[in-house]
Amino acid sequence: MSADSLAAKAVPTGRGKRRWHPGDLGTVVYAIVASCTVLAVLSVPLQGYSLNLLMQASTYAIAVLGLTIVLGYTGQINLAQAAFFGLGAYSVALGTTTLSLSFWLAAILGIGIAALAGAILGLTSLRLGGHYLAMVTISFQMIATLILTNWIAVTHGPDGVPGIARPTLLGLSLAEGTRYLAFCIGILCIVGYWVYRLRMMRLGRAMQAVRDNELAAGVTGVNTYQTKVLAFTLSAALGGLGGGLFAGGFTYISPDQFSFSESVVFLTMALLGGARSPFGTAFGTGLLILLPEWLRFLKVIYLAVYGAAVILIMVFMPEGIWGFVNRFWQKFYPPPLRVLDGLAPLPLTLKKGEPDGSVILEVSALSKHFGGLKAVDQVDLKIAHNTVHALIGPNGSGKSTLLNVLSGIYRSSGGHIVLSGRDVSALPPHRRAAAGMGRTFQNIRLFGAMSILDNVKVGAERPGNTLASGAKALDSHALAALEFVGLAERADESVGSLSYGHQRHVEIARALAGNPALLLLDEPGAGLNHIEKDALVLLLQRLKGHGLTILIIDHDMNLVEQVADHITVLNFGRRIADGKPIDVLHDPQVIAAYLGEEAAHGTA
Ligand code: ADP
Ligand code: MG
């Protein structure tokens, strides 16, 4: 189906009426359930053991919600959450005892200290990523435990800190156990809601984009490093908050409660329940605290059964229990088609006031070497406003590498890139995106676990895009970009449910939504069948009709001939031809590069 006929189909037909969707009433229901829970806790006389269990579960859950942000949303490992929890707990403990501060001041101090530690840890280690990050967080955890245990003069060492005070809230003393528990559960509900909402905010979308495809997130305009550091900081702050409340809850703490093994427990809680959802993490926390209690009747073998249960859940539900349930739900209740009443067309700022023929991108003597291989060798390139410029050449001739250097994924080995009169050669990908460069990839790079609409929203949120400010404008702008490629009706589905051809369209929509001054397309036709390719050519012709400035790579000459105003040819990293299609495609050197020397002589 062509993009245009799909777009025509997206006009409301009546069959796509919105059914009830779990998100619609969600906030109201959540607020009611949360309030009822707090009231219920206040009215039930809980004591001793069950009170302690619930106190532990609710304060732990707040810390585990931090892992939802850093691990679930952003995809970064953090094996030091117990250390941040400990920083918060010790701040409240020592603050209210040794320093005689108020509980609130001590708690805020604890959150600040934990956040600061998280930020520093993130700033110094997040560039490394992966295994290094795991190692660094473990080291930090170890150091924290050592200090808590051995700096006896300040922390009281292994003896711990007794006599921690509970606060007064608006004149109401929270010294009594159930009241304090109700307070903790109230905070948990608020934090849980905020973490849930975060996913739908710009920062939350940026985090998920980093998690799903860091490279694509960067060229889409997300400052990936900053996003990761922020995630780490927020996660640590929630660790500190949970710890502070924990200290008040138990009125006595000791270093062994904040050891590495507790960090592993926190991580297990998040993974077991489902790290990507706050409901999952809260559920996982409750389960891991209560499961041992429920299994106690098994006496001696209870630990083995408990371990086996955790392992089984992890093996059969890799996305955690919540992820499993969610997948199941999505299968039977897929998101309804969107009804698109009154959707304005995508405001592609046409002919952005630049005279035709003026240069938007000027590349001079650009090189990229991989060791001894000159993948791109002293290439000059000039792209004029409002033209479609094709970059062609045999496989391995350096086309993708050139594009990667242009968009900042690779650092060039030499040469200059000037975009709209500004030298962008040294800028990181997200700043080149902000300067107006949008792109797609030869191997599709979408944010796989996000909805189609959210993928495009990340594109629309490109810094420097003035067309989509405000939540409403963002929504309709992203929908309009999807409508342009004929997929607006399916906006709420997951990108994974789309065919390959449609995924290509979403990638183009994501770039278009950012309203780029220059759009770079790396083999948009790769891997498409001929029907999908026809749809693509139509789409490209519509973009050309709108006067977009495009640099397109493809080796399908048919496609190139149909859209290109200008062609540059690469071979072995060098530019071998450049000019109008009619001249370039008849250049013997070009024919030779494509067909081999003999064929070239034959044609000539
Ligand atoms: P094209 O897109 O024109 O098919 P590429 O730009 O992908 O070609 O590749 C050009 C050359 O650079 C090839 O020889 C390829 O093997 C090499 N190359 C590309 N990326 C890398 C890399 N990251 N490391 C080493 N060599 C690379
Ligand atoms: Mg390529």
XYZ file of C-alpha atoms and ligand atoms in Angstrom:
632
model
C 0.000 0.000 0.000
C 1.406 3.385 -0.911
C 1.980 6.041 1.662
C -0.633 8.237 0.047
C -3.377 5.672 0.012
C -2.550 4.852 3.627
C -2.764 8.539 4.449
C -6.120 8.777 2.714
C -7.335 5.823 4.751
C -6.424 7.611 7.960
C -9.399 9.936 7.518
C -11.907 8.900 10.188
C -14.198 6.172 8.971
C -16.165 5.627 12.149
C -14.753 2.174 12.734
C -11.782 3.523 14.649
C -13.771 4.971 17.566
C -11.731 5.093 20.753
C -12.630 2.280 23.073
C -12.142 2.607 26.783
C -8.449 2.510 27.435
C -6.795 1.699 30.767
C -4.913 5.029 30.728
C -8.017 7.224 30.551
C -9.358 6.830 34.054
C -6.036 5.805 35.446
C -5.083 8.960 37.327
C -8.434 9.287 39.097
C -8.550 5.620 40.044
C -4.958 5.801 41.224
C -5.605 8.822 43.433
C -8.648 7.125 44.991
C -6.854 3.830 45.602
C -3.811 5.606 47.041
C -5.916 7.708 49.428
C -7.927 4.666 50.509
C -4.722 2.746 51.190
C -3.354 5.504 53.383
C -6.670 5.768 55.269
C -6.873 1.995 55.624
C -3.385 1.859 57.139
C -4.367 4.604 59.575
C -7.454 2.742 60.709
C -6.009 -0.754 61.052
C -4.096 -1.270 64.286
C -0.883 -2.762 62.933
C 1.842 -3.808 65.309
C 5.268 -5.279 65.682
C 6.189 -7.641 62.938
C 3.667 -6.767 60.241
C 4.220 -3.083 60.860
C 7.958 -3.563 60.377
C 7.475 -5.577 57.206
C 5.254 -2.936 55.651
C 7.595 -0.179 56.779
C 10.471 -1.979 55.088
C 8.460 -2.671 51.941
C 7.269 0.911 51.504
C 10.649 2.567 52.107
C 12.484 -0.015 49.978
C 9.961 0.485 47.191
C 10.836 4.192 47.017
C 14.506 3.305 46.527
C 13.627 0.621 43.983
C 11.600 3.206 42.053
C 14.941 4.921 41.510
C 16.012 1.790 39.660
C 12.941 2.099 37.441
C 14.378 5.413 36.279
C 18.004 4.440 35.841
C 17.627 0.811 34.782
C 14.066 0.496 33.526
C 13.820 3.780 31.632
C 17.445 4.580 30.824
C 18.941 1.092 30.609
C 21.938 1.794 32.860
C 23.041 -0.616 35.540
C 23.314 0.611 39.128
C 24.678 -1.807 41.710
C 24.995 0.814 44.440
C 21.396 1.676 45.270
C 21.879 0.419 48.835
C 24.741 2.886 49.236
C 22.498 5.806 48.220
C 19.820 4.368 50.512
C 22.449 4.320 53.260
C 23.487 7.930 52.608
C 19.877 9.007 53.123
C 19.457 6.812 56.189
C 22.671 7.956 57.865
C 21.887 11.597 57.142
C 18.605 11.266 59.006
C 20.154 9.111 61.732
C 23.156 11.325 62.450
C 21.264 14.504 61.628
C 18.522 13.877 64.173
C 20.849 12.466 66.848
C 24.398 13.840 66.726
C 23.562 17.127 65.001
C 20.100 17.624 66.568
C 18.652 18.756 63.252
C 14.969 18.473 62.475
C 13.934 15.303 60.683
C 12.894 17.238 57.595
C 16.151 19.121 57.290
C 18.139 15.934 57.812
C 16.029 14.086 55.230
C 16.439 16.851 52.647
C 20.165 16.888 53.362
C 20.237 13.119 52.847
C 18.448 13.352 49.518
C 20.857 16.092 48.447
C 23.944 14.153 49.479
C 22.724 10.999 47.743
C 21.849 12.966 44.603
C 25.244 14.655 44.617
C 27.024 11.327 45.020
C 24.896 9.905 42.189
C 25.692 12.851 39.961
C 29.424 12.588 40.596
C 29.380 8.848 40.039
C 27.375 9.342 36.857
C 29.561 12.160 35.542
C 32.722 10.160 36.025
C 31.574 6.764 34.851
C 28.633 7.020 32.455
C 30.850 7.681 29.461
C 32.225 4.196 30.037
C 28.916 2.333 30.170
C 28.281 -1.405 30.288
C 30.594 -3.542 32.404
C 32.686 -0.586 33.505
C 29.652 1.119 34.929
C 28.759 -2.040 36.836
C 32.292 -2.190 38.231
C 32.340 1.467 39.220
C 28.998 1.258 41.009
C 30.108 -1.872 42.859
C 33.306 -0.099 43.925
C 31.322 2.872 45.159
C 29.065 0.532 47.117
C 32.086 -1.164 48.705
C 33.670 2.153 49.664
C 30.400 3.356 51.190
C 30.113 0.188 53.302
C 33.746 0.497 54.420
C 33.246 4.084 55.517
C 30.004 3.333 57.368
C 31.670 0.452 59.187
C 35.094 1.928 59.923
C 34.681 5.652 60.414
C 33.551 4.967 63.934
C 33.986 8.528 65.248
C 31.268 9.751 62.902
C 29.099 6.772 61.974
C 29.372 4.838 65.264
C 30.693 1.920 63.181
C 29.156 -1.554 63.426
C 27.204 -0.549 66.528
C 24.928 1.542 64.379
C 22.876 4.578 65.348
C 19.953 4.219 67.802
C 17.332 6.716 68.875
C 16.464 8.205 65.498
C 13.596 10.684 65.739
C 10.358 10.628 63.761
C 8.953 13.890 62.490
C 5.897 16.019 63.062
C 3.818 16.847 60.016
C 1.669 20.003 60.119
C 1.508 19.808 63.887
C 0.612 16.108 63.803
C 3.158 13.825 65.439
C 4.182 10.845 63.338
C 5.919 9.153 66.247
C 3.290 6.443 66.387
C 4.053 3.465 64.109
C 0.945 3.228 61.924
C 0.896 6.971 61.340
C 4.472 6.937 60.208
C 3.767 3.955 57.971
C 0.773 5.729 56.429
C 3.028 8.714 55.811
C 5.644 6.501 54.082
C 2.969 4.858 51.943
C 1.628 8.294 51.017
C 5.111 9.372 49.896
C 5.509 6.099 48.010
C 2.249 6.708 46.152
C 3.308 10.230 45.193
C 6.787 9.152 44.079
C 5.301 6.212 42.182
C 2.941 8.513 40.344
C 5.723 10.938 39.480
C 7.942 8.130 38.168
C 5.002 6.879 36.131
C 4.410 10.342 34.674
C 8.120 10.840 34.008
C 7.887 8.266 31.267
C 5.517 10.548 29.385
C 7.602 13.665 29.860
C 10.345 14.900 27.589
C 13.077 13.717 29.943
C 11.445 10.305 30.300
C 11.174 9.898 26.546
C 14.808 10.909 26.146
C 15.755 8.280 28.744
C 13.888 5.546 26.922
C 15.380 6.644 23.622
C 18.859 6.307 25.153
C 17.939 2.876 26.451
C 16.520 1.628 23.151
C 19.079 3.104 20.787
C 21.695 5.470 22.087
C 23.129 6.258 18.663
C 19.757 7.155 17.203
C 18.877 9.149 20.320
C 21.976 11.291 19.818
C 21.337 12.158 16.197
C 17.685 12.808 17.017
C 18.827 15.590 19.335
C 18.973 13.892 22.727
C 21.973 14.829 24.855
C 22.619 11.219 25.785
C 25.330 11.791 28.381
C 23.372 14.461 30.212
C 20.252 12.282 30.143
C 22.129 9.374 31.694
C 23.688 11.563 34.384
C 20.251 12.988 35.215
C 18.795 9.491 35.439
C 21.575 8.462 37.783
C 21.097 11.556 39.924
C 17.327 11.122 40.204
C 17.747 7.452 40.975
C 20.236 8.221 43.751
C 17.942 10.929 45.143
C 15.094 8.424 45.420
C 17.517 6.027 47.091
C 18.317 8.777 49.600
C 14.638 9.538 50.186
C 13.792 5.881 50.780
C 16.767 5.548 53.128
C 15.821 8.624 55.126
C 12.307 7.309 55.658
C 13.692 3.868 56.480
C 15.868 5.333 59.241
C 12.877 7.126 60.762
C 10.813 3.966 60.465
C 13.162 1.690 62.359
C 14.681 4.334 64.647
C 17.873 2.244 64.627
C 20.212 1.528 61.695
C 23.542 -0.228 61.190
C 25.971 -0.548 58.255
C 25.037 -4.145 57.336
C 21.625 -2.876 56.176
C 23.282 -0.978 53.338
C 25.741 -3.515 52.006
C 26.371 -4.771 48.476
C 24.026 -7.699 49.012
C 21.223 -5.207 49.693
C 22.012 -3.505 46.384
C 21.577 -6.876 44.718
C 18.282 -7.307 46.544
C 17.118 -3.901 45.274
C 18.083 -4.869 41.744
C 16.311 -8.228 42.044
C 13.170 -6.489 43.257
C 13.165 -4.216 40.220
C 13.865 -7.013 37.747
C 11.412 -9.427 39.346
C 8.488 -7.040 39.283
C 9.418 -5.451 35.950
C 11.954 -2.632 35.967
C 10.252 -0.615 33.233
C 7.142 0.143 35.239
C 6.819 1.729 38.679
C 3.970 -0.667 39.380
C 6.271 -3.523 38.512
C 9.056 -2.352 40.805
C 6.675 -1.646 43.693
C 5.083 -5.049 43.194
C 8.486 -6.754 42.994
C 9.572 -5.087 46.227
C 6.467 -6.235 48.069
C 6.797 -9.736 46.694
C 10.442 -10.142 47.618
C 9.800 -8.941 51.152
C 6.622 -10.930 51.681
C 7.514 -14.119 49.786
C 9.925 -15.369 52.480
C 7.208 -14.794 55.079
C 4.620 -16.723 53.104
C 7.071 -19.569 52.562
C 8.129 -19.829 56.184
C 5.722 -22.729 56.777
C 8.032 -24.805 54.581
C 10.570 -24.633 57.421
C 14.034 -25.882 56.400
C 13.549 -25.904 52.631
C 11.999 -22.465 52.491
C 15.128 -20.701 51.261
C 15.532 -23.191 48.426
C 11.916 -22.783 47.347
C 12.222 -19.021 47.591
C 15.364 -19.042 45.423
C 13.780 -21.376 42.895
C 10.669 -19.188 42.670
C 12.746 -16.098 41.951
C 14.828 -17.903 39.318
C 11.738 -19.357 37.618
C 10.039 -15.989 37.412
C 13.186 -14.409 35.953
C 13.641 -17.182 33.383
C 10.063 -17.307 32.166
C 9.287 -13.627 32.529
C 12.435 -11.798 31.419
C 10.564 -8.480 31.499
C 9.432 -9.167 35.048
C 5.958 -10.010 36.235
C 4.502 -6.649 35.264
C 6.104 -6.755 31.834
C 4.654 -10.223 31.317
C 1.148 -9.163 32.326
C 1.429 -6.037 30.188
C 2.454 -8.015 27.116
C -0.453 -10.353 27.680
C -2.821 -7.415 28.013
C -1.510 -5.755 24.843
C -2.057 -8.961 22.952
C -5.754 -9.162 23.759
C -6.433 -5.449 24.010
C -4.270 -3.817 21.355
C -4.394 -0.016 21.356
C -7.321 1.289 19.300
C -6.801 3.107 16.023
C -6.647 6.863 16.359
C -9.488 8.990 15.089
C -7.873 11.983 13.436
C -10.524 14.657 13.371
C -9.192 18.080 12.486
C -5.514 17.171 12.352
C -3.570 19.974 10.696
C -1.051 18.932 8.016
C 2.633 18.801 8.908
C 3.960 22.355 8.635
C 7.075 21.567 6.655
C 8.522 25.054 6.581
C 8.882 25.175 2.862
C 11.638 27.014 1.115
C 12.871 28.361 4.406
C 13.433 31.734 2.908
C 16.681 30.657 1.280
C 17.257 31.399 -2.389
C 17.450 28.295 -4.581
C 20.986 27.303 -5.359
C 22.471 28.808 -2.179
C 24.572 26.345 -0.235
C 23.282 24.763 2.995
C 26.052 22.223 3.531
C 29.625 22.636 2.470
C 32.037 19.806 3.090
C 35.691 20.268 2.273
C 38.463 17.678 2.173
C 36.571 15.468 4.612
C 38.353 12.249 5.567
C 37.695 9.307 7.819
C 40.348 6.666 8.310
C 39.901 3.386 10.138
C 43.488 2.436 10.854
C 45.058 2.180 7.406
C 41.702 2.132 5.591
C 40.696 5.436 4.071
C 36.938 4.892 4.185
C 36.374 8.541 3.260
C 39.256 10.285 1.528
C 39.410 14.058 0.993
C 35.800 14.378 -0.122
C 34.329 17.729 -1.154
C 30.584 18.139 -1.222
C 28.228 21.065 -1.693
C 24.508 20.730 -1.145
C 22.172 23.480 -2.330
C 18.967 24.500 -0.537
C 15.746 22.875 -1.707
C 17.427 20.149 -3.713
C 17.604 16.390 -3.506
C 21.250 15.447 -3.612
C 22.074 11.779 -4.144
C 25.236 10.126 -2.901
C 25.910 6.922 -4.793
C 28.708 4.437 -5.172
C 29.376 0.697 -4.947
C 29.089 -1.212 -1.682
C 31.841 -0.252 0.729
C 32.684 2.969 -1.088
C 32.300 5.019 2.090
C 28.787 6.458 1.737
C 27.514 5.482 5.172
C 30.804 6.459 6.755
C 30.519 9.899 5.169
C 27.010 10.268 6.573
C 28.178 9.128 9.998
C 30.920 11.738 9.954
C 28.430 14.378 8.836
C 26.023 13.614 11.666
C 28.782 13.379 14.259
C 28.691 9.660 15.018
C 32.300 9.401 13.852
C 34.912 12.056 14.449
C 36.473 13.035 11.155
C 40.174 12.413 10.473
C 40.385 15.727 8.633
C 38.389 18.339 6.774
C 35.501 20.646 7.577
C 31.726 20.496 7.666
C 29.892 23.804 7.426
C 26.112 23.727 7.929
C 24.180 26.924 7.195
C 27.372 28.926 7.478
C 28.432 27.393 10.783
C 31.347 25.004 11.235
C 29.847 21.972 12.968
C 32.893 19.695 12.525
C 33.603 19.474 16.256
C 30.027 19.278 17.570
C 28.565 16.108 19.108
C 25.590 14.482 17.307
C 22.845 16.079 19.390
C 24.213 19.553 18.742
C 24.377 18.907 15.021
C 20.752 17.810 15.268
C 20.025 21.076 17.059
C 21.787 22.892 14.213
C 19.246 21.371 11.818
C 20.552 17.999 10.717
C 18.095 15.111 10.700
C 18.811 11.593 9.539
C 17.768 7.977 9.112
C 19.945 4.866 9.184
C 20.782 2.148 6.682
C 19.847 -0.431 9.314
C 16.671 0.961 10.834
C 17.301 2.351 14.291
C 14.014 2.952 16.027
C 13.329 3.072 19.748
C 12.069 -0.490 19.822
C 10.159 -0.584 23.100
C 8.396 2.747 22.590
C 5.158 3.428 20.786
C 5.170 4.708 17.219
C 4.001 8.108 18.443
C 6.647 8.323 21.168
C 9.358 7.561 18.619
C 8.198 10.498 16.546
C 7.756 12.722 19.609
C 11.437 12.284 20.446
C 12.157 13.554 16.938
C 9.763 16.475 17.344
C 11.507 17.433 20.590
C 14.723 18.152 18.736
C 16.247 21.229 20.343
C 15.825 24.090 17.928
C 12.488 22.864 16.583
C 10.088 25.709 17.270
C 7.094 24.014 15.701
C 6.247 21.741 18.593
C 6.344 23.579 21.902
C 3.804 22.611 24.529
C 2.357 19.162 25.167
C -0.659 19.606 22.888
C 1.343 21.064 20.014
C 3.889 18.288 20.419
C 1.211 15.643 20.201
C -0.453 17.042 17.115
C 2.865 17.810 15.457
C 4.081 14.242 15.937
C 0.744 12.913 14.700
C 0.969 15.178 11.666
C 4.427 13.814 10.880
C 3.002 10.303 11.108
C 0.060 11.298 8.961
C 2.523 12.528 6.362
C 3.900 9.003 6.028
C 0.446 7.450 6.373
C 0.731 5.892 9.823
C -1.069 8.304 12.153
C -3.954 5.921 12.785
C -1.583 3.387 14.295
C 0.241 5.936 16.461
C -0.323 4.096 19.732
C 0.955 0.712 18.598
C 4.455 -0.445 19.377
C 6.972 0.058 16.561
C 7.750 -3.642 16.741
C 4.312 -4.445 15.351
C 5.073 -2.688 12.061
C 6.369 -4.195 8.830
C 9.878 -3.345 7.730
C 8.642 -0.845 5.155
C 6.459 0.929 7.687
C 9.339 1.035 10.160
C 11.321 2.911 7.511
C 8.424 5.335 7.244
C 8.398 5.872 11.013
C 12.114 6.592 10.935
C 11.539 9.189 8.240
C 8.610 10.639 10.209
C 10.806 10.867 13.312
C 13.376 12.884 11.373
C 10.699 15.027 9.669
C 9.032 15.835 12.981
C 12.225 17.637 14.014
C 11.715 20.001 11.078
C 15.309 19.561 9.885
C 17.009 22.047 7.593
C 18.843 19.141 5.995
C 17.586 15.575 5.931
C 20.121 12.768 5.507
C 18.681 9.437 4.324
C 20.964 6.399 4.314
C 19.618 3.826 1.850
C 15.953 4.263 2.730
C 15.167 1.644 0.092
C 17.405 -1.069 1.544
C 15.540 -4.266 2.337
C 12.209 -3.127 0.914
C 10.159 -5.212 -1.516
C 9.057 -3.535 -4.742
C 5.653 -2.473 -3.377
C 7.272 -0.885 -0.352
C 9.828 0.727 -2.632
C 7.109 2.280 -4.768
C 5.586 3.748 -1.620
C 8.983 5.107 -0.664
C 9.550 6.748 -4.047
C 6.145 8.400 -3.737
C 7.043 9.660 -0.279
C 10.384 10.998 -1.482
C 8.700 12.756 -4.369
C 6.254 14.393 -1.969
C 9.147 15.555 0.221
C 10.864 16.916 -2.864
C 7.624 18.640 -3.823
C 7.660 20.370 -0.444
C 11.126 21.698 -1.199
C 12.947 19.808 1.544
C 16.724 19.694 1.293
C 17.761 16.074 1.242
C 20.974 14.108 0.950
C 20.026 10.570 -0.010
C 22.216 7.511 -0.328
C 21.012 4.639 -2.462
C 22.369 2.310 -5.031
C 19.107 1.763 -6.779
C 19.681 3.890 -9.909
C 15.996 3.799 -10.686
C 15.152 5.410 -7.391
C 17.975 7.917 -7.657
C 16.978 8.958 -11.171
C 13.423 9.561 -10.047
C 14.277 11.981 -7.261
C 17.790 13.402 -7.557
C 18.639 16.919 -8.749
C 22.323 16.396 -8.241
C 24.544 13.337 -7.839
C 27.882 12.766 -6.140
C 29.630 9.449 -6.710
C 32.086 7.813 -4.314
C 34.438 4.937 -5.034
C 36.984 3.641 -2.529
C 36.234 6.651 -0.352
C 37.082 9.169 -3.056
C 34.750 11.401 -4.994
C 34.910 10.271 -8.627
C 32.069 12.309 -10.109
C 29.754 15.151 -9.203
C 27.088 16.948 -11.210
C 23.681 16.728 -12.863
C 22.223 13.205 -13.000
C 22.297 13.049 -16.786
C 26.026 13.788 -16.892
C 27.044 11.709 -13.917
C 25.128 8.590 -14.916
C 26.809 8.578 -18.323
C 30.278 9.217 -16.955
C 32.464 6.251 -18.029
C 34.290 6.324 -14.707
C 30.987 5.941 -12.864
C 29.834 3.144 -15.114
C 33.191 1.454 -14.615
C 32.876 1.721 -10.848
C 29.460 0.101 -10.972
C 29.880 -2.486 -13.687
C 33.622 -3.085 -13.928
C 36.049 -1.855 -16.568
C 34.999 -4.069 -19.471
C 31.339 -3.204 -19.302
C 32.330 0.431 -19.230
C 34.280 0.068 -22.442
C 31.376 -1.821 -23.991
C 28.896 0.945 -23.173
C 31.285 3.654 -24.197
P 28.949 2.053 1.994
O 27.953 2.692 2.885
O 29.324 2.912 0.853
O 28.513 0.704 1.533
P 30.637 2.113 4.316
O 30.766 3.552 4.554
O 29.705 1.370 5.180
O 30.292 1.848 2.793
O 32.059 1.455 4.459
C 33.214 1.966 3.820
C 34.408 1.179 4.262
O 34.719 1.481 5.619
C 34.217 -0.317 4.180
O 35.414 -0.891 3.734
C 33.931 -0.697 5.594
O 34.345 -2.003 5.853
C 34.748 0.314 6.379
N 34.167 0.635 7.664
C 32.957 1.188 7.883
N 32.747 1.380 9.183
C 33.848 0.930 9.827
C 34.268 0.850 11.200
N 33.453 1.291 12.188
N 35.460 0.324 11.489
C 36.275 -0.112 10.493
N 35.961 -0.071 9.206
C 34.770 0.443 8.855
Mg 26.112 2.050 3.556
